[in-house]
Amino acid sequence: MSLQDLADAAGLSKSGVVRHFVDKEALTRALVDDLLARFRRIVWEPAAALPAGRKRLECVFSGWLAWVEGEHVSGGCPITAACIEFDDQPGPIRDRLRSGQAAWMRVVEDEFRAIGWQREEAALRAFCLQGIVLSYSHALRLLDDPDARRKAEAAFARLLAAEAEQR
């Protein structure tokens, strides 16, 4: 997203947007905080009312795919885009993205633990789930793979199917 995109969306000039913030970094922090809050509202909150575990994780997965598809935000996952842009730039923006992503992975790990996986295995499964979503985004948006969603859903099903093997 460019400053012009933001100005156009707000119906302001670029200087009109910047005037509301101390500096560009403050503007970027506000954007990142808004993106993380929107992700939480769209992906987590619909699932939060469900019992912890499989059903909640299925709802999270479905919402996460919808987020990537741009159902709620055009252009794919803006959080992933921001993470790629700031992953090698030390500072408060990277720190905020990092803490937001780490918190999200803990939420996902907790859902795998609610299914019955031990801490280390739950962390590995959360990592794999994030990998599925990132691969889905790549296949859908860059490769225009018409089968991307089916592949992501099959990978997720396999990730959960191992639950039965555990018991």
JSON list of C-alpha atoms in Angstrom, two decimals:
[
{"chain": "A", "resi": 1, "resn": "MET", "atom": "CA", "xyz": [0.00, 0.00, 0.00]},
{"chain": "A", "resi": 2, "resn": "SER", "atom": "CA", "xyz": [1.33, 3.39, -0.90]},
{"chain": "A", "resi": 3, "resn": "LEU", "atom": "CA", "xyz": [0.71, 6.68, 0.82]},
{"chain": "A", "resi": 4, "resn": "GLN", "atom": "CA", "xyz": [-1.32, 7.68, -2.23]},
{"chain": "A", "resi": 5, "resn": "ASP", "atom": "CA", "xyz": [-3.51, 4.57, -1.86]},
{"chain": "A", "resi": 6, "resn": "LEU", "atom": "CA", "xyz": [-4.15, 5.48, 1.75]},
{"chain": "A", "resi": 7, "resn": "ALA", "atom": "CA", "xyz": [-4.88, 9.11, 0.89]},
{"chain": "A", "resi": 8, "resn": "ASP", "atom": "CA", "xyz": [-7.29, 8.06, -1.86]},
{"chain": "A", "resi": 9, "resn": "ALA", "atom": "CA", "xyz": [-9.09, 5.66, 0.50]},
{"chain": "A", "resi": 10, "resn": "ALA", "atom": "CA", "xyz": [-9.39, 8.37, 3.16]},
{"chain": "A", "resi": 11, "resn": "GLY", "atom": "CA", "xyz": [-10.38, 11.08, 0.69]},
{"chain": "A", "resi": 12, "resn": "LEU", "atom": "CA", "xyz": [-7.39, 13.19, 1.68]},
{"chain": "A", "resi": 13, "resn": "SER", "atom": "CA", "xyz": [-4.23, 14.47, 0.11]},
{"chain": "A", "resi": 14, "resn": "LYS", "atom": "CA", "xyz": [-0.96, 12.72, 1.00]},
{"chain": "A", "resi": 15, "resn": "SER", "atom": "CA", "xyz": [0.01, 15.65, 3.19]},
{"chain": "A", "resi": 16, "resn": "GLY", "atom": "CA", "xyz": [-3.43, 15.48, 4.79]},
{"chain": "A", "resi": 17, "resn": "VAL", "atom": "CA", "xyz": [-2.79, 11.88, 5.81]},
{"chain": "A", "resi": 18, "resn": "VAL", "atom": "CA", "xyz": [0.73, 12.55, 7.09]},
{"chain": "A", "resi": 19, "resn": "ARG", "atom": "CA", "xyz": [-0.47, 15.54, 9.09]},
{"chain": "A", "resi": 20, "resn": "HIS", "atom": "CA", "xyz": [-2.36, 13.17, 11.42]},
{"chain": "A", "resi": 21, "resn": "PHE", "atom": "CA", "xyz": [0.84, 11.36, 12.44]},
{"chain": "A", "resi": 22, "resn": "VAL", "atom": "CA", "xyz": [4.11, 12.39, 14.01]},
{"chain": "A", "resi": 23, "resn": "ASP", "atom": "CA", "xyz": [6.09, 10.72, 11.23]},
{"chain": "A", "resi": 24, "resn": "LYS", "atom": "CA", "xyz": [5.94, 7.96, 8.63]},
{"chain": "A", "resi": 25, "resn": "GLU", "atom": "CA", "xyz": [6.89, 5.35, 11.22]},
{"chain": "A", "resi": 26, "resn": "ALA", "atom": "CA", "xyz": [3.92, 6.33, 13.40]},
{"chain": "A", "resi": 27, "resn": "LEU", "atom": "CA", "xyz": [1.66, 6.03, 10.36]},
{"chain": "A", "resi": 28, "resn": "THR", "atom": "CA", "xyz": [3.09, 2.60, 9.54]},
{"chain": "A", "resi": 29, "resn": "ARG", "atom": "CA", "xyz": [2.67, 1.44, 13.16]},
{"chain": "A", "resi": 30, "resn": "ALA", "atom": "CA", "xyz": [-0.97, 2.55, 13.07]},
{"chain": "A", "resi": 31, "resn": "LEU", "atom": "CA", "xyz": [-1.50, 0.65, 9.82]},
{"chain": "A", "resi": 32, "resn": "VAL", "atom": "CA", "xyz": [0.12, -2.50, 11.21]},
{"chain": "A", "resi": 33, "resn": "ASP", "atom": "CA", "xyz": [-1.96, -2.29, 14.40]},
{"chain": "A", "resi": 34, "resn": "ASP", "atom": "CA", "xyz": [-5.11, -1.86, 12.32]},
{"chain": "A", "resi": 35, "resn": "LEU", "atom": "CA", "xyz": [-4.23, -4.85, 10.11]},
{"chain": "A", "resi": 36, "resn": "LEU", "atom": "CA", "xyz": [-3.58, -7.06, 13.13]},
{"chain": "A", "resi": 37, "resn": "ALA", "atom": "CA", "xyz": [-6.86, -5.96, 14.71]},
{"chain": "A", "resi": 38, "resn": "ARG", "atom": "CA", "xyz": [-8.79, -6.64, 11.48]},
{"chain": "A", "resi": 39, "resn": "PHE", "atom": "CA", "xyz": [-7.19, -10.07, 11.14]},
{"chain": "A", "resi": 40, "resn": "ARG", "atom": "CA", "xyz": [-8.21, -10.86, 14.72]},
{"chain": "A", "resi": 41, "resn": "ARG", "atom": "CA", "xyz": [-11.80, -9.70, 14.07]},
{"chain": "A", "resi": 42, "resn": "ILE", "atom": "CA", "xyz": [-12.14, -11.58, 10.81]},
{"chain": "A", "resi": 43, "resn": "VAL", "atom": "CA", "xyz": [-10.22, -14.79, 11.50]},
{"chain": "A", "resi": 44, "resn": "TRP", "atom": "CA", "xyz": [-10.19, -15.30, 15.28]},
{"chain": "A", "resi": 45, "resn": "GLU", "atom": "CA", "xyz": [-13.39, -13.78, 16.65]},
{"chain": "A", "resi": 46, "resn": "PRO", "atom": "CA", "xyz": [-15.81, -15.97, 14.66]},
{"chain": "A", "resi": 47, "resn": "ALA", "atom": "CA", "xyz": [-13.93, -19.03, 15.95]},
{"chain": "A", "resi": 48, "resn": "ALA", "atom": "CA", "xyz": [-13.50, -17.84, 19.55]},
{"chain": "A", "resi": 49, "resn": "ALA", "atom": "CA", "xyz": [-17.05, -18.75, 20.56]},
{"chain": "A", "resi": 50, "resn": "LEU", "atom": "CA", "xyz": [-16.55, -22.38, 19.52]},
{"chain": "A", "resi": 51, "resn": "PRO", "atom": "CA", "xyz": [-15.16, -24.99, 21.89]},
{"chain": "A", "resi": 52, "resn": "ALA", "atom": "CA", "xyz": [-11.37, -25.12, 21.89]},
{"chain": "A", "resi": 53, "resn": "GLY", "atom": "CA", "xyz": [-9.84, -27.71, 19.61]},
{"chain": "A", "resi": 54, "resn": "ARG", "atom": "CA", "xyz": [-10.77, -29.18, 16.26]},
{"chain": "A", "resi": 55, "resn": "LYS", "atom": "CA", "xyz": [-13.96, -27.22, 15.50]},
{"chain": "A", "resi": 56, "resn": "ARG", "atom": "CA", "xyz": [-12.34, -23.93, 16.44]},
{"chain": "A", "resi": 57, "resn": "LEU", "atom": "CA", "xyz": [-9.23, -24.77, 14.42]},
{"chain": "A", "resi": 58, "resn": "GLU", "atom": "CA", "xyz": [-11.38, -25.62, 11.39]},
{"chain": "A", "resi": 59, "resn": "CYS", "atom": "CA", "xyz": [-13.13, -22.26, 11.67]},
{"chain": "A", "resi": 60, "resn": "VAL", "atom": "CA", "xyz": [-9.80, -20.45, 12.04]},
{"chain": "A", "resi": 61, "resn": "PHE", "atom": "CA", "xyz": [-8.44, -22.24, 8.96]},
{"chain": "A", "resi": 62, "resn": "SER", "atom": "CA", "xyz": [-11.49, -21.33, 6.89]},
{"chain": "A", "resi": 63, "resn": "GLY", "atom": "CA", "xyz": [-11.30, -17.68, 7.98]},
{"chain": "A", "resi": 64, "resn": "TRP", "atom": "CA", "xyz": [-7.57, -17.56, 7.35]},
{"chain": "A", "resi": 65, "resn": "LEU", "atom": "CA", "xyz": [-8.05, -18.82, 3.78]},
{"chain": "A", "resi": 66, "resn": "ALA", "atom": "CA", "xyz": [-10.81, -16.24, 3.21]},
{"chain": "A", "resi": 67, "resn": "TRP", "atom": "CA", "xyz": [-8.45, -13.53, 4.49]},
{"chain": "A", "resi": 68, "resn": "VAL", "atom": "CA", "xyz": [-5.76, -14.66, 2.01]},
{"chain": "A", "resi": 69, "resn": "GLU", "atom": "CA", "xyz": [-8.32, -14.76, -0.80]},
{"chain": "A", "resi": 70, "resn": "GLY", "atom": "CA", "xyz": [-8.98, -11.10, -0.21]},
{"chain": "A", "resi": 71, "resn": "GLU", "atom": "CA", "xyz": [-12.60, -11.54, 0.83]},
{"chain": "A", "resi": 72, "resn": "HIS", "atom": "CA", "xyz": [-12.08, -8.85, 3.47]},
{"chain": "A", "resi": 73, "resn": "VAL", "atom": "CA", "xyz": [-8.93, -7.14, 2.20]},
{"chain": "A", "resi": 74, "resn": "SER", "atom": "CA", "xyz": [-7.97, -6.92, -1.45]},
{"chain": "A", "resi": 75, "resn": "GLY", "atom": "CA", "xyz": [-4.53, -7.92, -2.67]},
{"chain": "A", "resi": 76, "resn": "GLY", "atom": "CA", "xyz": [-3.89, -10.96, -0.50]},
{"chain": "A", "resi": 77, "resn": "CYS", "atom": "CA", "xyz": [-2.65, -10.96, 3.06]},
{"chain": "A", "resi": 78, "resn": "PRO", "atom": "CA", "xyz": [-1.32, -7.52, 3.90]},
{"chain": "A", "resi": 79, "resn": "ILE", "atom": "CA", "xyz": [0.26, -8.87, 7.09]},
{"chain": "A", "resi": 80, "resn": "THR", "atom": "CA", "xyz": [2.36, -11.31, 5.08]},
{"chain": "A", "resi": 81, "resn": "ALA", "atom": "CA", "xyz": [3.34, -8.50, 2.72]},
{"chain": "A", "resi": 82, "resn": "ALA", "atom": "CA", "xyz": [4.35, -6.31, 5.68]},
{"chain": "A", "resi": 83, "resn": "CYS", "atom": "CA", "xyz": [6.30, -9.18, 7.27]},
{"chain": "A", "resi": 84, "resn": "ILE", "atom": "CA", "xyz": [8.24, -9.69, 4.04]},
{"chain": "A", "resi": 85, "resn": "GLU", "atom": "CA", "xyz": [8.94, -5.98, 3.75]},
{"chain": "A", "resi": 86, "resn": "PHE", "atom": "CA", "xyz": [10.09, -5.50, 7.36]},
{"chain": "A", "resi": 87, "resn": "ASP", "atom": "CA", "xyz": [11.59, -8.90, 8.29]},
{"chain": "A", "resi": 88, "resn": "ASP", "atom": "CA", "xyz": [15.14, -7.64, 7.87]},
{"chain": "A", "resi": 89, "resn": "GLN", "atom": "CA", "xyz": [14.62, -4.07, 9.06]},
{"chain": "A", "resi": 90, "resn": "PRO", "atom": "CA", "xyz": [15.19, -3.83, 12.82]},
{"chain": "A", "resi": 91, "resn": "GLY", "atom": "CA", "xyz": [12.92, -1.40, 14.61]},
{"chain": "A", "resi": 92, "resn": "PRO", "atom": "CA", "xyz": [9.46, -0.93, 16.11]},
{"chain": "A", "resi": 93, "resn": "ILE", "atom": "CA", "xyz": [7.52, -1.96, 12.98]},
{"chain": "A", "resi": 94, "resn": "ARG", "atom": "CA", "xyz": [9.35, -5.28, 12.72]},
{"chain": "A", "resi": 95, "resn": "ASP", "atom": "CA", "xyz": [9.01, -5.75, 16.48]},
{"chain": "A", "resi": 96, "resn": "ARG", "atom": "CA", "xyz": [5.24, -5.20, 16.30]},
{"chain": "A", "resi": 97, "resn": "LEU", "atom": "CA", "xyz": [4.83, -7.59, 13.38]},
{"chain": "A", "resi": 98, "resn": "ARG", "atom": "CA", "xyz": [7.02, -10.13, 15.12]},
{"chain": "A", "resi": 99, "resn": "SER", "atom": "CA", "xyz": [5.09, -9.95, 18.39]},
{"chain": "A", "resi": 100, "resn": "GLY", "atom": "CA", "xyz": [1.76, -10.13, 16.54]},
{"chain": "A", "resi": 101, "resn": "GLN", "atom": "CA", "xyz": [2.83, -13.18, 14.56]},
{"chain": "A", "resi": 102, "resn": "ALA", "atom": "CA", "xyz": [4.30, -14.90, 17.64]},
{"chain": "A", "resi": 103, "resn": "ALA", "atom": "CA", "xyz": [1.06, -14.29, 19.55]},
{"chain": "A", "resi": 104, "resn": "TRP", "atom": "CA", "xyz": [-0.96, -15.70, 16.66]},
{"chain": "A", "resi": 105, "resn": "MET", "atom": "CA", "xyz": [1.19, -18.83, 16.54]},
{"chain": "A", "resi": 106, "resn": "ARG", "atom": "CA", "xyz": [0.65, -19.31, 20.29]},
{"chain": "A", "resi": 107, "resn": "VAL", "atom": "CA", "xyz": [-3.12, -19.14, 19.71]},
{"chain": "A", "resi": 108, "resn": "VAL", "atom": "CA", "xyz": [-2.88, -21.76, 16.97]},
{"chain": "A", "resi": 109, "resn": "GLU", "atom": "CA", "xyz": [-0.59, -23.93, 19.12]},
{"chain": "A", "resi": 110, "resn": "ASP", "atom": "CA", "xyz": [-3.14, -23.74, 21.95]},
{"chain": "A", "resi": 111, "resn": "GLU", "atom": "CA", "xyz": [-5.80, -25.12, 19.61]},
{"chain": "A", "resi": 112, "resn": "PHE", "atom": "CA", "xyz": [-3.59, -28.06, 18.67]},
{"chain": "A", "resi": 113, "resn": "ARG", "atom": "CA", "xyz": [-2.93, -28.63, 22.38]},
{"chain": "A", "resi": 114, "resn": "ALA", "atom": "CA", "xyz": [-6.68, -28.60, 23.02]},
{"chain": "A", "resi": 115, "resn": "ILE", "atom": "CA", "xyz": [-6.94, -31.47, 20.53]},
{"chain": "A", "resi": 116, "resn": "GLY", "atom": "CA", "xyz": [-4.43, -33.39, 22.60]},
{"chain": "A", "resi": 117, "resn": "TRP", "atom": "CA", "xyz": [-1.00, -32.74, 21.15]},
{"chain": "A", "resi": 118, "resn": "GLN", "atom": "CA", "xyz": [1.87, -32.09, 23.53]},
{"chain": "A", "resi": 119, "resn": "ARG", "atom": "CA", "xyz": [3.58, -28.67, 23.45]},
{"chain": "A", "resi": 120, "resn": "GLU", "atom": "CA", "xyz": [6.39, -29.51, 21.01]},
{"chain": "A", "resi": 121, "resn": "GLU", "atom": "CA", "xyz": [4.11, -31.35, 18.58]},
{"chain": "A", "resi": 122, "resn": "ALA", "atom": "CA", "xyz": [1.48, -28.59, 18.82]},
{"chain": "A", "resi": 123, "resn": "ALA", "atom": "CA", "xyz": [4.14, -26.01, 17.93]},
{"chain": "A", "resi": 124, "resn": "LEU", "atom": "CA", "xyz": [5.22, -28.09, 14.94]},
{"chain": "A", "resi": 125, "resn": "ARG", "atom": "CA", "xyz": [1.62, -28.44, 13.74]},
{"chain": "A", "resi": 126, "resn": "ALA", "atom": "CA", "xyz": [1.04, -24.70, 14.10]},
{"chain": "A", "resi": 127, "resn": "PHE", "atom": "CA", "xyz": [4.17, -24.15, 12.02]},
{"chain": "A", "resi": 128, "resn": "CYS", "atom": "CA", "xyz": [2.86, -26.58, 9.39]},
{"chain": "A", "resi": 129, "resn": "LEU", "atom": "CA", "xyz": [-0.54, -24.89, 9.34]},
{"chain": "A", "resi": 130, "resn": "GLN", "atom": "CA", "xyz": [1.08, -21.52, 8.74]},
{"chain": "A", "resi": 131, "resn": "GLY", "atom": "CA", "xyz": [3.07, -23.16, 5.94]},
{"chain": "A", "resi": 132, "resn": "ILE", "atom": "CA", "xyz": [-0.14, -24.47, 4.38]},
{"chain": "A", "resi": 133, "resn": "VAL", "atom": "CA", "xyz": [-1.67, -20.99, 4.42]},
{"chain": "A", "resi": 134, "resn": "LEU", "atom": "CA", "xyz": [1.47, -19.39, 2.96]},
{"chain": "A", "resi": 135, "resn": "SER", "atom": "CA", "xyz": [1.65, -22.06, 0.25]},
{"chain": "A", "resi": 136, "resn": "TYR", "atom": "CA", "xyz": [-2.02, -21.51, -0.49]},
{"chain": "A", "resi": 137, "resn": "SER", "atom": "CA", "xyz": [-1.43, -17.80, -0.91]},
{"chain": "A", "resi": 138, "resn": "HIS", "atom": "CA", "xyz": [1.48, -18.42, -3.26]},
{"chain": "A", "resi": 139, "resn": "ALA", "atom": "CA", "xyz": [-0.41, -20.99, -5.34]},
{"chain": "A", "resi": 140, "resn": "LEU", "atom": "CA", "xyz": [-3.56, -18.87, -5.50]},
{"chain": "A", "resi": 141, "resn": "ARG", "atom": "CA", "xyz": [-2.15, -15.41, -6.07]},
{"chain": "A", "resi": 142, "resn": "LEU", "atom": "CA", "xyz": [1.12, -15.95, -7.95]},
{"chain": "A", "resi": 143, "resn": "LEU", "atom": "CA", "xyz": [0.61, -19.25, -9.72]},
{"chain": "A", "resi": 144, "resn": "ASP", "atom": "CA", "xyz": [-3.15, -18.85, -10.40]},
{"chain": "A", "resi": 145, "resn": "ASP", "atom": "CA", "xyz": [-3.54, -22.50, -9.43]},
{"chain": "A", "resi": 146, "resn": "PRO", "atom": "CA", "xyz": [-7.25, -23.30, -9.78]},
{"chain": "A", "resi": 147, "resn": "ASP", "atom": "CA", "xyz": [-6.74, -26.27, -7.45]},
{"chain": "A", "resi": 148, "resn": "ALA", "atom": "CA", "xyz": [-5.02, -24.29, -4.69]},
{"chain": "A", "resi": 149, "resn": "ARG", "atom": "CA", "xyz": [-7.90, -24.36, -2.23]},
{"chain": "A", "resi": 150, "resn": "ARG", "atom": "CA", "xyz": [-8.48, -28.09, -2.63]},
{"chain": "A", "resi": 151, "resn": "LYS", "atom": "CA", "xyz": [-4.77, -28.71, -2.01]},
{"chain": "A", "resi": 152, "resn": "ALA", "atom": "CA", "xyz": [-4.76, -26.49, 1.08]},
{"chain": "A", "resi": 153, "resn": "GLU", "atom": "CA", "xyz": [-7.85, -28.20, 2.47]},
{"chain": "A", "resi": 154, "resn": "ALA", "atom": "CA", "xyz": [-6.34, -31.65, 1.78]},
{"chain": "A", "resi": 155, "resn": "ALA", "atom": "CA", "xyz": [-3.09, -30.67, 3.52]},
{"chain": "A", "resi": 156, "resn": "PHE", "atom": "CA", "xyz": [-5.07, -29.34, 6.50]},
{"chain": "A", "resi": 157, "resn": "ALA", "atom": "CA", "xyz": [-7.13, -32.55, 6.65]},
{"chain": "A", "resi": 158, "resn": "ARG", "atom": "CA", "xyz": [-3.91, -34.59, 6.73]},
{"chain": "A", "resi": 159, "resn": "LEU", "atom": "CA", "xyz": [-2.53, -32.37, 9.47]},
{"chain": "A", "resi": 160, "resn": "LEU", "atom": "CA", "xyz": [-5.63, -33.11, 11.54]},
{"chain": "A", "resi": 161, "resn": "ALA", "atom": "CA", "xyz": [-5.92, -36.77, 10.47]},
{"chain": "A", "resi": 162, "resn": "ALA", "atom": "CA", "xyz": [-2.75, -37.60, 12.34]},
{"chain": "A", "resi": 163, "resn": "GLU", "atom": "CA", "xyz": [-4.77, -36.73, 15.46]},
{"chain": "A", "resi": 164, "resn": "ALA", "atom": "CA", "xyz": [-6.46, -40.13, 15.19]},
{"chain": "A", "resi": 165, "resn": "GLU", "atom": "CA", "xyz": [-3.08, -41.88, 14.88]},
{"chain": "A", "resi": 166, "resn": "GLN", "atom": "CA", "xyz": [-1.94, -40.26, 18.11]},
{"chain": "A", "resi": 167, "resn": "ARG", "atom": "CA", "xyz": [-4.61, -41.95, 20.18]}
]
